[in-house]
Coordinates of N, CA and C in Angstrom, one line a residue:
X9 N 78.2 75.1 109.4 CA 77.3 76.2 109.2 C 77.3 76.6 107.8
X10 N 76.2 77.4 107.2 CA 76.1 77.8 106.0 C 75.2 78.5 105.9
X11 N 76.0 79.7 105.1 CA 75.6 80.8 104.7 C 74.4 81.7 106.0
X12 N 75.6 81.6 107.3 CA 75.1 82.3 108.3 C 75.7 83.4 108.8
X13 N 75.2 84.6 109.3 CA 76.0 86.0 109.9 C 76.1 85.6 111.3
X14 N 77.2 85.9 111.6 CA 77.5 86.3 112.7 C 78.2 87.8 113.2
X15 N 77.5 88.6 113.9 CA 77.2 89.8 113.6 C 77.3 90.7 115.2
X16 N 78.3 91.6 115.2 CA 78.3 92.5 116.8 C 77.9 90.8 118.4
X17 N 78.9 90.3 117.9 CA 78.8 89.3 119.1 C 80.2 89.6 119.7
X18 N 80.2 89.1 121.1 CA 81.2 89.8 121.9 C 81.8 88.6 122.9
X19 N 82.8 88.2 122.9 CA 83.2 87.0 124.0 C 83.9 87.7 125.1
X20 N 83.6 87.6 126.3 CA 84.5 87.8 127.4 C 85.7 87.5 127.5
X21 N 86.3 86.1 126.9 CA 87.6 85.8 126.5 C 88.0 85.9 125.9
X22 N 88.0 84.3 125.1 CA 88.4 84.5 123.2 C 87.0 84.0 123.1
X23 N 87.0 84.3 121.6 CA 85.7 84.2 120.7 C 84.3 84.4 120.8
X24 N 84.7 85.4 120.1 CA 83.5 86.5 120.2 C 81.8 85.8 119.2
X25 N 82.2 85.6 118.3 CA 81.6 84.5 117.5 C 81.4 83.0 117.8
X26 N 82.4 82.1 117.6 CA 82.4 81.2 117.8 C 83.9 80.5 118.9
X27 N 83.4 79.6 120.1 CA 84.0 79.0 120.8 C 84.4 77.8 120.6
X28 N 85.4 77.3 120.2 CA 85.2 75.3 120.2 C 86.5 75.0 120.4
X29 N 86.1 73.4 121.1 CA 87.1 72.5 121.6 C 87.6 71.8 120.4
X30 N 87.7 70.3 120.7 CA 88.2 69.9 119.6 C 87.2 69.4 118.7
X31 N 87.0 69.1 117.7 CA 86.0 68.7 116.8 C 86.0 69.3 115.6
X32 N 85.2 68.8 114.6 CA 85.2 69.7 113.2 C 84.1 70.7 113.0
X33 N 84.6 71.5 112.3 CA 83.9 72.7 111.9 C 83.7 73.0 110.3
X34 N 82.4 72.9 109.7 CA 82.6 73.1 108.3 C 81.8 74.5 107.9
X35 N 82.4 75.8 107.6 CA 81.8 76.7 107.3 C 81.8 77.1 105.9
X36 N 80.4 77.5 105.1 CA 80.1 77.6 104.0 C 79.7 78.9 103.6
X37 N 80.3 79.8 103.0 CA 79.4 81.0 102.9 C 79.0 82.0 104.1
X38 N 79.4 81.8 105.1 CA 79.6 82.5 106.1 C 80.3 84.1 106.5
X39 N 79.5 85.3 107.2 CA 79.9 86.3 107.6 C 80.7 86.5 108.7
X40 N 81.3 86.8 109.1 CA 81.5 87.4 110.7 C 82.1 88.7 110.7
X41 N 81.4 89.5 111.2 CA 81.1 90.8 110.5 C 81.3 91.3 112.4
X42 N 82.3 92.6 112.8 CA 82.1 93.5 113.6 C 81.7 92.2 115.4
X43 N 82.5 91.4 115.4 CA 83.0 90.7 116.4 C 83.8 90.9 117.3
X44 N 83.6 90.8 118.3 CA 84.6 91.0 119.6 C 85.0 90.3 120.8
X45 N 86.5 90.3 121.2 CA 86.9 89.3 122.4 C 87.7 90.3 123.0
X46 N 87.5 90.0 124.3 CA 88.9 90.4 125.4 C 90.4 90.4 125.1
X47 N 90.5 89.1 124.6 CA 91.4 88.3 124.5 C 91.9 87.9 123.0
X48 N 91.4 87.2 121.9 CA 91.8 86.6 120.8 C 90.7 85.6 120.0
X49 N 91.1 86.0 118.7 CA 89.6 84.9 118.1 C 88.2 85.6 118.0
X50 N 88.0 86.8 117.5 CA 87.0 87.7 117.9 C 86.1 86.3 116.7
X51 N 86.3 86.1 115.9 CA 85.7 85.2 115.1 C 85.2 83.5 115.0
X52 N 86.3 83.3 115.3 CA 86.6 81.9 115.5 C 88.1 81.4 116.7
X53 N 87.6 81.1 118.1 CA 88.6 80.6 118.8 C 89.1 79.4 119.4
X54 N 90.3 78.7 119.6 CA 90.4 77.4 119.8 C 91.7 76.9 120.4
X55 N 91.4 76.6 121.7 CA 92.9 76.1 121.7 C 92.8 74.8 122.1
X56 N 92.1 74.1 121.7 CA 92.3 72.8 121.7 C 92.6 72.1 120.2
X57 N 92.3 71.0 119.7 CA 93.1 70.7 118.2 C 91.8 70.3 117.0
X58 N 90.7 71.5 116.5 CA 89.7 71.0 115.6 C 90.3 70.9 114.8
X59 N 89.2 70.4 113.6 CA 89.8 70.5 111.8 C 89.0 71.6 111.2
X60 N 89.2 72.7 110.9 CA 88.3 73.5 110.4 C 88.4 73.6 108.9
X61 N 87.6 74.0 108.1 CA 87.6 74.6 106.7 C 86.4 75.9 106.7
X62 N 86.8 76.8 106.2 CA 86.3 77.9 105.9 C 86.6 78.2 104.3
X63 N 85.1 77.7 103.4 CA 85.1 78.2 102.3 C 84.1 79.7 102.1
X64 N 84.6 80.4 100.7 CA 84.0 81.3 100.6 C 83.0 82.4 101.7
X65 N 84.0 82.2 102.9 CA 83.4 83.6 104.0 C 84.2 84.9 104.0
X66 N 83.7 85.6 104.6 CA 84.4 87.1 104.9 C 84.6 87.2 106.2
X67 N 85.6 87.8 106.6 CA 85.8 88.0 108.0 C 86.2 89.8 108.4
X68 N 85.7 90.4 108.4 CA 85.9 91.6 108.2 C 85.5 92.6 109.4
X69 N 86.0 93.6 109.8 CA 85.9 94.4 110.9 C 85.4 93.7 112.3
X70 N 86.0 92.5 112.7 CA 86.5 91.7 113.9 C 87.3 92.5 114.5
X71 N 87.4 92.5 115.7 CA 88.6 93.2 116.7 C 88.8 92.2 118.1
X72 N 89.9 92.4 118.7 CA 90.0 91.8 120.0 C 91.0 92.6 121.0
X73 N 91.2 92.5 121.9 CA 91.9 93.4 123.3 C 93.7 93.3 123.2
X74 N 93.6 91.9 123.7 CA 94.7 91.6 124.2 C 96.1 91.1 123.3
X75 N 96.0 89.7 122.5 CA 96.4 89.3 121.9 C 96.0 88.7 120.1
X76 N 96.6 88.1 119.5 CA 96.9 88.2 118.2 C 95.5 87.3 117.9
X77 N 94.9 87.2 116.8 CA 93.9 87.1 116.1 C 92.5 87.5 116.2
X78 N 92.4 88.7 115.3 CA 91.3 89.5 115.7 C 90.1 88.7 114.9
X79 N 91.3 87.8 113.9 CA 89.5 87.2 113.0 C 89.4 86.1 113.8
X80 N 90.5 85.2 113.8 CA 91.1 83.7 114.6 C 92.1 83.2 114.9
X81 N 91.7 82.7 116.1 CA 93.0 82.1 116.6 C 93.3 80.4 116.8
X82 N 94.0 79.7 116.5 CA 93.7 78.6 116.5 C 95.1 77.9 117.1
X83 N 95.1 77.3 118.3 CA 96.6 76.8 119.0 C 96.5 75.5 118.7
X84 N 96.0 74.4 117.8 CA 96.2 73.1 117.8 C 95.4 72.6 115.9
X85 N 95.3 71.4 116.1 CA 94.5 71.2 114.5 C 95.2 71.4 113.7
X86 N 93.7 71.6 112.6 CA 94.1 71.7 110.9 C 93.5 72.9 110.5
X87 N 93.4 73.8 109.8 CA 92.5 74.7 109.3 C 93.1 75.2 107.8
X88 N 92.0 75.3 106.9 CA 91.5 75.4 105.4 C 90.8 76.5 105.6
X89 N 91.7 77.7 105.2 CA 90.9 78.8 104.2 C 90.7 78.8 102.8
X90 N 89.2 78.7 102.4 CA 89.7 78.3 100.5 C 88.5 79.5 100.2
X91 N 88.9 80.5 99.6 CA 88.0 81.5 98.9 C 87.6 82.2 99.7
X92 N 88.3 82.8 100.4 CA 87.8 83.7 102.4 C 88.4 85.3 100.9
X93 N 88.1 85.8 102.3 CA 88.1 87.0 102.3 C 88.6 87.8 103.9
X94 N 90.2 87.9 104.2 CA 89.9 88.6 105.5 C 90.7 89.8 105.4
X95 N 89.8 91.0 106.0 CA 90.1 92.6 105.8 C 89.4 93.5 107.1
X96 N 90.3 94.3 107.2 CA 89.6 95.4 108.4 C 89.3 94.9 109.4
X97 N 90.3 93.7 109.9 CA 90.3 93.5 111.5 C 91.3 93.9 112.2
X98 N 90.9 94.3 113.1 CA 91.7 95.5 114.0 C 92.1 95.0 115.2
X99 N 93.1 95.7 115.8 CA 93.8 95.3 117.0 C 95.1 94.5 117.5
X100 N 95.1 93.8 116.5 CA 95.9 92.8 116.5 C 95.9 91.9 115.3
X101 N 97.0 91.5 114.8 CA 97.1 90.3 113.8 C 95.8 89.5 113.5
X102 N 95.3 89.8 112.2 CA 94.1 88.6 112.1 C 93.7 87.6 111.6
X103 N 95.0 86.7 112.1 CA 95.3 85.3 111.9 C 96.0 84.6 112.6
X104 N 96.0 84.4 113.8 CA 96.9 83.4 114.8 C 96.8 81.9 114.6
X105 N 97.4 81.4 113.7 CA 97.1 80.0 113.3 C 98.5 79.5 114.0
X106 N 98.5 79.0 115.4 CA 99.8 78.4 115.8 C 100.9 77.7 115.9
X107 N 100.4 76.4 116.5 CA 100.5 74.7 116.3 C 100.0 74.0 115.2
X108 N 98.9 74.9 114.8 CA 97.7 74.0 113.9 C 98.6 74.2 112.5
X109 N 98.1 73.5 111.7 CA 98.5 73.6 110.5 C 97.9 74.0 109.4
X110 N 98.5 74.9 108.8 CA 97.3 75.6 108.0 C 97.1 75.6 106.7
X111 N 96.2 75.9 106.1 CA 96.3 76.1 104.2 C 95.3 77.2 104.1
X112 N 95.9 78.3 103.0 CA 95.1 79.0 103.1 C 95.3 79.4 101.6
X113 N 94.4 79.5 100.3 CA 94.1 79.2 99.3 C 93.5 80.5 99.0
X114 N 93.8 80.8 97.5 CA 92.7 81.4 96.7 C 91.6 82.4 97.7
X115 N 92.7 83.1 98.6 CA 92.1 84.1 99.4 C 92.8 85.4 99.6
X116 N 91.8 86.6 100.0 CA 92.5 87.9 100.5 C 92.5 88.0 101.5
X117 N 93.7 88.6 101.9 CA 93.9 88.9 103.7 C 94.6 90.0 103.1
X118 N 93.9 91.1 103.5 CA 94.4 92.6 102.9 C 93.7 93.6 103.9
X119 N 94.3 94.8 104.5 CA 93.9 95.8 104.9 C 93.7 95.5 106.6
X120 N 94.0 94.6 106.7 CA 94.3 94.4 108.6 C 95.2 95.5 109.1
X121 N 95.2 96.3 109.9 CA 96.1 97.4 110.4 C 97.1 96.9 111.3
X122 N 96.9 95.6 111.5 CA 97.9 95.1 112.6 C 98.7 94.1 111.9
X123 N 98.4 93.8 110.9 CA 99.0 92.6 110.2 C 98.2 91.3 109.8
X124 N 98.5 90.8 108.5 CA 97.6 90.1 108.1 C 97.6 88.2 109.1
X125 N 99.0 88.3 109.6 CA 99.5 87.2 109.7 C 99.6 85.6 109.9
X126 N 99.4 84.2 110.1 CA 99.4 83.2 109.8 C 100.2 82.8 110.9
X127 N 101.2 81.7 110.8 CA 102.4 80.8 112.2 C 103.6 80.0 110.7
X128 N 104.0 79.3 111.6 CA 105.0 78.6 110.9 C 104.9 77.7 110.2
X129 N 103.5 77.2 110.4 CA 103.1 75.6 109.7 C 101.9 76.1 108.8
X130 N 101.6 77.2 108.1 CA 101.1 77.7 107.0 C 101.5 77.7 106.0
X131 N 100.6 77.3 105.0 CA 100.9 77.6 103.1 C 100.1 78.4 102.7
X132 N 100.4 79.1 102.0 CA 99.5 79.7 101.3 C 99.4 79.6 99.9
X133 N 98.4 79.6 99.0 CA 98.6 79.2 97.5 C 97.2 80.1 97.4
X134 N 98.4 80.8 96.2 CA 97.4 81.7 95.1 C 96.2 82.6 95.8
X135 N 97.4 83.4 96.4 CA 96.4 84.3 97.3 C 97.1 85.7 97.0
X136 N 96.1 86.6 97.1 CA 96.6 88.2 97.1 C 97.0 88.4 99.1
X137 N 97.9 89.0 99.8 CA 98.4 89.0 100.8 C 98.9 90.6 100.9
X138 N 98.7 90.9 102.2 CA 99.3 92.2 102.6 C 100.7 91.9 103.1
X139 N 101.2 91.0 103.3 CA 102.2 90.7 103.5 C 103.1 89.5 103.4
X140 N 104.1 88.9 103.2 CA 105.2 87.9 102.8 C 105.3 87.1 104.5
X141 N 104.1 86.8 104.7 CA 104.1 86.0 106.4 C 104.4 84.4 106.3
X142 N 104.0 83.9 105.4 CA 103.9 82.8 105.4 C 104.3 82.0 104.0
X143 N 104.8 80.4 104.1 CA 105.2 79.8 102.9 C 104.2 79.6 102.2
X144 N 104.8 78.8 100.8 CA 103.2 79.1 99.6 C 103.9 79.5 98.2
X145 N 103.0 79.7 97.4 CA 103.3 79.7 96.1 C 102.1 80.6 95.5
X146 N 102.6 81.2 94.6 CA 101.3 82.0 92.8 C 100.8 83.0 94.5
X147 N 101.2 83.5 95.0 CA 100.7 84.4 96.1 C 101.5 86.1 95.3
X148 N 100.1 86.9 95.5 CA 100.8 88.4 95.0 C 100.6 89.3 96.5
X149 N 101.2 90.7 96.2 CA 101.2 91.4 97.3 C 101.0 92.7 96.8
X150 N 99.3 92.7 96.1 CA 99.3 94.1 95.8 C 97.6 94.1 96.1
X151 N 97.1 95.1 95.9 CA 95.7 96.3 96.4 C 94.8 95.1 95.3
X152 N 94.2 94.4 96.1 CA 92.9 93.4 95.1 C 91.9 94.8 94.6
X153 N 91.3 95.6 95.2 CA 90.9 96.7 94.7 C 89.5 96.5 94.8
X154 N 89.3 96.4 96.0 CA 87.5 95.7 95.7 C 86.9 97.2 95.3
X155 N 85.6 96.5 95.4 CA 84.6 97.6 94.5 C 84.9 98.8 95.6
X156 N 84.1 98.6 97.2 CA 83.9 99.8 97.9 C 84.6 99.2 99.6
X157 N 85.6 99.1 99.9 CA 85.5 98.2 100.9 C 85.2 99.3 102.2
X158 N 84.6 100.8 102.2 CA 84.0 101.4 103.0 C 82.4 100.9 103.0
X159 N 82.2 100.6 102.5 CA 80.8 100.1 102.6 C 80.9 98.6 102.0
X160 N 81.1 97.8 103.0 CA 81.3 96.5 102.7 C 79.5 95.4 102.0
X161 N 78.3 96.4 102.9 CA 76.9 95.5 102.6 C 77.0 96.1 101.2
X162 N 77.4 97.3 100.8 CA 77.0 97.6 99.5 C 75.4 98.6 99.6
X163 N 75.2 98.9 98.4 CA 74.1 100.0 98.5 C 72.2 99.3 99.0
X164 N 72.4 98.2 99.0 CA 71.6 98.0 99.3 C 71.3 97.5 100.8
X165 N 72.7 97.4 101.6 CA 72.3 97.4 103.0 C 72.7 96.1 103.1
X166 N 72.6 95.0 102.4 CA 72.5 93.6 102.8 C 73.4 92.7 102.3
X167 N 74.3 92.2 103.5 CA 75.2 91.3 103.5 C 75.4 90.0 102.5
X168 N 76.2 89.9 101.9 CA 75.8 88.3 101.0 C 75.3 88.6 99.7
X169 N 75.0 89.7 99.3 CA 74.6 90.1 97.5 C 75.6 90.5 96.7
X170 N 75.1 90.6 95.4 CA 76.4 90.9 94.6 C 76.4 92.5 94.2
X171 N 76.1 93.2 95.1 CA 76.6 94.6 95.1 C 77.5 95.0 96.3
X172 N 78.1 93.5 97.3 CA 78.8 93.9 98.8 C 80.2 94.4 98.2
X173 N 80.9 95.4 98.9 CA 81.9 96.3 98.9 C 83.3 95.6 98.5
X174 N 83.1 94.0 98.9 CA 84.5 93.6 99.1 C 84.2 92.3 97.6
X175 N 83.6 92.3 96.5 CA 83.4 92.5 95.3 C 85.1 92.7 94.8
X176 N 85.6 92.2 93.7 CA 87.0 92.7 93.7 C 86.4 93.6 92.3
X177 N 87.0 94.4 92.2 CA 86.3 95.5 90.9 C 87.6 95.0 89.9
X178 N 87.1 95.6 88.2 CA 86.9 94.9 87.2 C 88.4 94.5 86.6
X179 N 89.1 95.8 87.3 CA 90.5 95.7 87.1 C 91.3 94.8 88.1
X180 N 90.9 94.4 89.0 CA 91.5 93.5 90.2 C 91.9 92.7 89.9
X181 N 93.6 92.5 90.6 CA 94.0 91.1 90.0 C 93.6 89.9 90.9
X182 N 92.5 90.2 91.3 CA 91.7 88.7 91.8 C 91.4 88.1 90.7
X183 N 90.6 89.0 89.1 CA 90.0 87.9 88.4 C 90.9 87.0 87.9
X184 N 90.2 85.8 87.6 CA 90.3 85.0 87.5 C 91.5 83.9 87.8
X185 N 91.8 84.6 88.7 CA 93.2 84.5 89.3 C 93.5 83.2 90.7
X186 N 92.3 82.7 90.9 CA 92.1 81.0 91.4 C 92.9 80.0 91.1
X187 N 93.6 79.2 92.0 CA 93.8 78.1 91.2 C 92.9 76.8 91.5
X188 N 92.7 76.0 90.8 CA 91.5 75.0 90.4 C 91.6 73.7 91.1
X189 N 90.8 72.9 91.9 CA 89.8 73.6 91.9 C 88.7 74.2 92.9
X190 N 87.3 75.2 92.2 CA 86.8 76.2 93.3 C 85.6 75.8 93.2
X191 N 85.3 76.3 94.3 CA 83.4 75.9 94.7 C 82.6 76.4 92.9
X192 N 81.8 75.8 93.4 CA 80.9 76.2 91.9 C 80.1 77.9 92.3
X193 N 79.5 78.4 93.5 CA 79.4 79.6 93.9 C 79.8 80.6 94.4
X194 N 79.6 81.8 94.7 CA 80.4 82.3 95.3 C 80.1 82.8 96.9
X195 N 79.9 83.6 97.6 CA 79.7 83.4 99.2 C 77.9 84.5 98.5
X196 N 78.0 85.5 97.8 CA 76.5 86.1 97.1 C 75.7 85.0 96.5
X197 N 76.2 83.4 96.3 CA 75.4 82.6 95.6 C 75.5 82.7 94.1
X198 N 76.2 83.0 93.6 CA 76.5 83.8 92.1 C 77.5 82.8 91.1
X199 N 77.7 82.4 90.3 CA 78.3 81.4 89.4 C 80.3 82.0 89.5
X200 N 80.6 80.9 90.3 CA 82.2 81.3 89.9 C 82.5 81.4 88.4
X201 N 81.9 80.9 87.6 CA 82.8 79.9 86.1 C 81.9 81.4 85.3
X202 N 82.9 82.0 84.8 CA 82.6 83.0 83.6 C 83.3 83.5 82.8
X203 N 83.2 84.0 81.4 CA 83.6 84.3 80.4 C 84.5 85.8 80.2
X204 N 85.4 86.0 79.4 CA 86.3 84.9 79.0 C 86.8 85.3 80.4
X205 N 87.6 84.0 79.9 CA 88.8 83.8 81.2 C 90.0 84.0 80.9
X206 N 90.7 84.9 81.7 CA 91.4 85.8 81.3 C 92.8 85.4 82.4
X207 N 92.4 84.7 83.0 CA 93.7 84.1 84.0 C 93.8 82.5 84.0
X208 N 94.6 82.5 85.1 CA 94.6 80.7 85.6 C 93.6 79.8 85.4
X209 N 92.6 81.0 85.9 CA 91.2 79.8 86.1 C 90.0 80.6 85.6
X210 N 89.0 80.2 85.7 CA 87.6 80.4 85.8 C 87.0 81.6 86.8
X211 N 87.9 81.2 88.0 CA 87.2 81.8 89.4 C 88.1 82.8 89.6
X212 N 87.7 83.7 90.4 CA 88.5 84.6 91.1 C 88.5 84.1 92.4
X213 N 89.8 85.2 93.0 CA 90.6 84.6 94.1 C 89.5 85.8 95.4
X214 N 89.0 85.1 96.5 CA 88.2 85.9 97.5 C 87.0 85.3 97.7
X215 N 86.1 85.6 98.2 CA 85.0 85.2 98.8 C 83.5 85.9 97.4
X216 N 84.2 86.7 96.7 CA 83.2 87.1 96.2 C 83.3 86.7 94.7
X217 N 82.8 86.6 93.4 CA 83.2 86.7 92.3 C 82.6 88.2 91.2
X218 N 83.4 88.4 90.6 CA 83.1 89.9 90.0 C 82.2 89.2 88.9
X219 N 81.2 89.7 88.2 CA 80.5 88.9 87.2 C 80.6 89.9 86.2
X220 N 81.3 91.3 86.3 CA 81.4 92.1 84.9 C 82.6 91.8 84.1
X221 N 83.3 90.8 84.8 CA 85.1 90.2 84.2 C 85.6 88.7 84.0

């Protein structure tokens, strides 16, 4: 999928959003925005063994009932986070990555109330984190600082532009703080590669890129 919302969807079990067996999943630019399950995976659920990658999406105010992954849950596979953004999912841990094995890159997982968390067979590289869950490297553990993350669409209401809340503002140590290499856009459609560059890389680390830094 690419550059699609998934939006107040509700699963009776797990996955509130999206259900899958085994098979691959390529998501691009993608929202999942205010999701819900009974059970786990208000976003993305699975316990059979896909290959997933999720570039540059946001996963944000997901929730689920019962058990751990309020964005995703995944009991088998492979799964690639590269440029995500996961914040303000509730209820439980929002990241149950199990069995599967995980990588999770040049992303924020910040402001989960239940814990950001990951499994045992996760890396993480060059990510801002709410917490010390998982192995990995160039990962920090402080306030990315987005612009508004109370109003995540931003002032103009609409999801996916470059006025949305979770924007890392100018002082964030998201900029340029990527390691290489990153999609050429950002999940708004907006040029990762900008001047000067003041970190590691070109890009900033998150689903969005700040264009005043």
């Amino acid at each position: 999928c690419s550059s699609d919302l998934f939006h107040n969807n509700q699963g009776f079990a797990g996955g509130g959003a999206i259900a899958s067996g085994a098979g691959t999943l390529i998501a691009n630019n993608c929202l999942f925005y205010n999701n819900s399950a009974n059970d786990s995976g208000a976003a993305f659920f699975s316990q059979s063994a896909p290959e997933l990658a999720f570039t540059n999406c946001l996963f944000y105010g997901n929730q689920v009932s019962n058990y751990d992954g309020s964005a995703i849950y995944i009991a088998d596979g492979a799964i690639t986070l590269d440029h995500c953004t996961v914040a303000g999912n509730n209820n439980r841990r929002a990241l149950a990555i199990l069995g599967a094995m995980g990588t999770v890159k040049n992303s924020i997982v910040w402001a989960n109330p239940w814990g950001g968390g990951g499994g045992s067979n996760v890396t993480s590289i060059n990510c801002i984190l709410q917490e010390n869950a998982t192995a990995g490297s160039g990962n920090i553990y402080t306030n990315p600082q987005f612009v508004n993350f109370n109003d995540p669409d931003g002032d103009d209401d609409i999801f996916g532009t470059a006025d949305d809340g979770f924007v890392p503002g100018v002082c964030s140590p998201a900029i340029d703080g990527a390691a290489a290499p990153s999609p050429a856009f950002d999940l708004a459609g907006l040029d990762r590669v900008d001047a000067p560059v003041i970190g590691v890389s070109a890009a900033d680390i998150g689903a969005y890129e700040q264009q005043e830094a």
